[in-house]
Tab-separated table of C-alpha atoms and ligand atoms in Angstrom:
chain	number	residue	atom	x	y	z
W	1	UNK	CA	29.309	-38.376	22.915
W	2	UNK	CA	28.885	-37.594	19.184
W	3	UNK	CA	25.152	-38.227	19.516
W	4	UNK	CA	25.251	-35.865	22.392
W	5	UNK	CA	26.858	-33.146	20.236
W	6	UNK	CA	24.611	-33.569	17.389
W	7	UNK	CA	21.688	-33.223	19.694
W	8	UNK	CA	22.916	-30.038	21.239
W	9	UNK	CA	23.600	-28.714	17.451
W	10	UNK	CA	20.103	-29.610	16.421
W	11	UNK	CA	18.699	-27.963	19.422
W	12	UNK	CA	20.738	-24.708	18.755
W	13	UNK	CA	19.840	-24.744	15.102
W	14	UNK	CA	16.098	-24.938	15.969
W	15	UNK	CA	16.458	-22.056	18.347
W	16	UNK	CA	18.320	-20.065	16.038
W	17	UNK	CA	15.950	-20.870	13.091
W	18	UNK	CA	12.829	-19.954	15.141
W	19	UNK	CA	14.569	-16.573	16.071
W	20	UNK	CA	14.976	-15.981	12.588
W	21	UNK	CA	11.428	-16.101	11.817
W	22	UNK	CA	9.969	-14.131	14.973
W	23	UNK	CA	12.615	-11.453	13.744
W	24	UNK	CA	10.927	-11.317	10.404
W	25	UNK	CA	7.521	-11.199	12.064
W	26	UNK	CA	8.707	-8.093	14.156
W	27	UNK	CA	10.168	-6.226	11.129
W	28	UNK	CA	6.584	-6.695	9.265
W	29	UNK	CA	4.872	-5.388	12.475
W	30	UNK	CA	7.470	-2.658	12.960
W	31	UNK	CA	6.911	-1.445	8.985
W	32	UNK	CA	3.142	-1.423	9.711
W	33	UNK	CA	3.412	0.973	12.985
W	34	UNK	CA	5.874	2.856	10.698
W	35	UNK	CA	3.300	4.024	8.205
W	36	UNK	CA	4.067	7.868	7.963
W	37	UNK	CA	0.672	9.350	6.933
W	38	UNK	CA	1.592	12.709	8.338
W	39	UNK	CA	3.683	14.342	5.491
W	40	UNK	CA	2.235	12.918	2.249
W	41	UNK	CA	3.145	14.910	-0.663
W	42	UNK	CA	1.566	14.527	-4.144
W	43	UNK	CA	4.686	14.127	-6.250
W	44	UNK	CA	6.661	11.560	-3.787
W	45	UNK	CA	3.685	9.627	-2.237
W	46	UNK	CA	0.384	9.766	-4.048
W	47	UNK	CA	1.555	10.109	-7.494
W	48	UNK	CA	3.565	6.890	-7.411
W	49	UNK	CA	0.452	4.592	-5.607
W	50	UNK	CA	-1.486	5.796	-8.666
W	51	UNK	CA	1.125	5.018	-11.257
W	52	UNK	CA	1.703	1.713	-9.949
W	53	UNK	CA	-1.997	0.740	-9.423
W	54	UNK	CA	-4.169	2.755	-11.478
W	55	UNK	CA	-2.648	4.428	-14.336
W	56	UNK	CA	-2.031	1.169	-16.785
W	57	UNK	CA	-5.799	1.955	-16.949
W	58	UNK	CA	-6.319	5.651	-16.013
W	59	UNK	CA	-3.107	7.002	-18.090
W	60	UNK	CA	-4.010	9.483	-20.541
W	61	UNK	CA	-3.283	7.059	-23.651
W	62	UNK	CA	-5.037	3.997	-21.848
W	63	UNK	CA	-8.052	2.651	-23.542
W	64	UNK	CA	-9.260	0.792	-20.624
W	65	UNK	CA	-10.099	3.254	-17.829
W	66	UNK	CA	-13.401	4.489	-19.106
W	67	UNK	CA	-11.964	7.847	-20.165
W	68	UNK	CA	-11.071	8.750	-16.416
W	69	UNK	CA	-7.457	10.005	-16.265
W	70	UNK	CA	-5.387	9.874	-12.847
W	71	UNK	CA	-1.809	10.432	-14.430
W	72	UNK	CA	-1.661	14.138	-13.720
W	73	UNK	CA	-2.871	16.454	-11.170
W	74	UNK	CA	-5.123	18.391	-12.782
W	75	UNK	CA	-7.355	15.414	-14.254
W	76	UNK	CA	-7.004	13.409	-10.933
W	77	UNK	CA	-8.249	16.352	-8.908
W	78	UNK	CA	-11.630	16.022	-10.566
W	79	UNK	CA	-12.212	12.457	-9.037
W	80	UNK	CA	-10.640	13.795	-5.768
W	81	UNK	CA	-13.089	16.791	-5.378
W	82	UNK	CA	-16.212	15.030	-6.374
W	83	UNK	CA	-15.147	12.027	-3.749
W	84	UNK	CA	-14.863	9.050	-6.175
W	85	UNK	CA	-11.486	8.429	-5.899
W	86	UNK	CA	-11.481	7.926	-2.154
W	87	UNK	CA	-14.788	6.151	-2.433
W	88	UNK	CA	-13.382	3.967	-4.920
W	89	UNK	CA	-10.150	2.786	-3.201
W	90	UNK	CA	-12.236	2.573	0.327
W	91	UNK	CA	-14.654	0.129	-1.228
W	92	UNK	CA	-17.333	1.507	0.524
W	93	UNK	CA	-19.858	0.846	-2.248
W	94	UNK	CA	-20.188	4.708	-2.986
W	95	UNK	CA	-18.191	4.328	-6.200
W	96	UNK	CA	-16.789	1.243	-8.258
W	97	UNK	CA	-14.407	-0.379	-6.247
W	98	UNK	CA	-10.745	0.129	-7.553
W	99	UNK	CA	-8.104	-0.842	-8.632
W	100	UNK	CA	-10.817	-2.876	-10.844
W	101	UNK	CA	-10.572	-6.424	-10.949
W	102	UNK	CA	-7.575	-6.014	-8.430
W	103	UNK	CA	-7.480	-6.309	-4.507
W	104	UNK	CA	-7.712	-3.322	-2.318
W	105	UNK	CA	-5.018	-1.354	-2.168
W	106	UNK	CA	-2.839	-1.808	1.122
W	107	UNK	CA	-3.894	-0.060	4.389
W	108	UNK	CA	-0.751	2.222	4.405
W	109	UNK	CA	-1.451	3.548	0.957
W	110	UNK	CA	-5.196	4.087	1.507
W	111	UNK	CA	-4.506	5.844	5.047
W	112	UNK	CA	-1.606	8.186	3.095
W	113	UNK	CA	-4.033	9.148	0.282
W	114	UNK	CA	-6.907	9.642	2.625
W	115	UNK	CA	-4.632	12.037	5.010
W	116	UNK	CA	-3.500	14.053	1.821
W	117	UNK	CA	-6.987	14.427	0.628
W	118	UNK	CA	-8.326	15.513	4.107
W	119	UNK	CA	-5.520	18.207	4.207
W	120	UNK	CA	-6.582	19.730	1.194
W	121	UNK	CA	-5.206	17.599	-1.581
W	122	UNK	CA	-2.646	19.885	-2.269
W	123	UNK	CA	-0.408	19.916	-5.539
W	124	UNK	CA	2.833	19.477	-3.518
Q	1	HEC	C1	-8.019	-2.598	-15.112
Q	1	HEC	C2	-8.444	-1.269	-15.114
Q	1	HEC	C3	-8.476	-0.088	-14.094
Q	1	HEC	C4	-7.438	-0.349	-12.923
Q	1	HEC	C5	-6.339	-1.020	-12.391
Q	1	HEC	C6	-8.102	0.695	-12.262
Q	1	HEC	N1	-9.387	1.190	-12.750
Q	1	HEC	FE1	-10.646	2.825	-11.941
Q	1	HEC	N2	-11.993	2.382	-13.487
Q	1	HEC	C7	-11.848	1.700	-14.407
Q	1	HEC	C8	-13.081	1.350	-15.235
Q	1	HEC	C9	-13.351	0.427	-16.528
Q	1	HEC	C10	-13.790	2.462	-14.784
Q	1	HEC	C11	-15.332	2.707	-15.253
Q	1	HEC	C12	-16.355	1.818	-15.142
Q	1	HEC	C13	-16.625	1.265	-13.528
Q	1	HEC	O1	-16.725	2.530	-12.796
Q	1	HEC	O2	-16.632	0.457	-13.166
Q	1	HEC	C14	-13.128	3.083	-13.899
Q	1	HEC	C15	-13.748	3.771	-12.791
Q	1	HEC	C16	-12.985	4.716	-11.935
Q	1	HEC	C17	-13.677	5.602	-11.118
Q	1	HEC	C18	-15.044	6.257	-10.795
Q	1	HEC	C19	-15.769	5.426	-10.080
Q	1	HEC	C20	-17.181	6.089	-10.231
Q	1	HEC	O3	-17.841	5.168	-9.410
Q	1	HEC	O4	-17.435	6.972	-10.645
Q	1	HEC	C21	-12.446	6.133	-10.337
Q	1	HEC	C22	-12.456	7.221	-9.313
Q	1	HEC	C23	-11.462	5.351	-10.344
Q	1	HEC	N3	-11.721	4.337	-11.574
Q	1	HEC	C24	-10.136	5.528	-9.802
Q	1	HEC	C25	-9.367	4.535	-9.948
Q	1	HEC	C26	-8.257	4.387	-9.019
Q	1	HEC	C27	-7.974	5.571	-7.787
Q	1	HEC	C28	-7.633	3.271	-9.275
Q	1	HEC	C29	-6.151	2.716	-8.688
Q	1	HEC	C30	-6.338	2.401	-7.095
Q	1	HEC	C31	-8.078	2.555	-10.350
Q	1	HEC	N4	-9.219	3.196	-10.627
Q	1	HEC	C32	-7.393	1.285	-11.162
Q	1	HEC	C33	-10.639	0.664	-14.835
Q	1	HEC	C34	-9.545	0.376	-13.907
């Protein structure tokens, strides 16, 4: 009797734990689907991505960004307009791959920046 109870308890635990696993996978999947690239603004989306991934080299006072400044709209716009910023994050061989020495940005960030640039890269 005790053995049966233990067996059922183990079974329930296994089912419960594995359902947890699938719940998490579902969440990640939903987050990917939920990447909203439609209403991307410079101030709330693009600038924070650059701050997090680029500006410790490309900030105005940083010495390791080859003088390329991306921490304000006017300076960043130069590299947006000549296509170098987008090419650099796309890793397409048309500009140095960025972030330098790091992995490619996540697909959602790249899609957001791409869409914002395609819509005119407005200072919004
Ligand atoms: C570890 C420092 C570092 C980080 C982080 C970094 N860069 Fe750079 N970046 C450089 C250096 C150094 C150069 C100049 C040498 C070269 O082109 O590789 C450069 C060059 C560039 C260029 C000019 C490329 C060309 O071919 O003309 C662009 C555009 C650029 N970076 C954008 C970015 C963006 C956008 C990010 C963040 C997603 C980023 N960088 C992250 C150091 C960095």
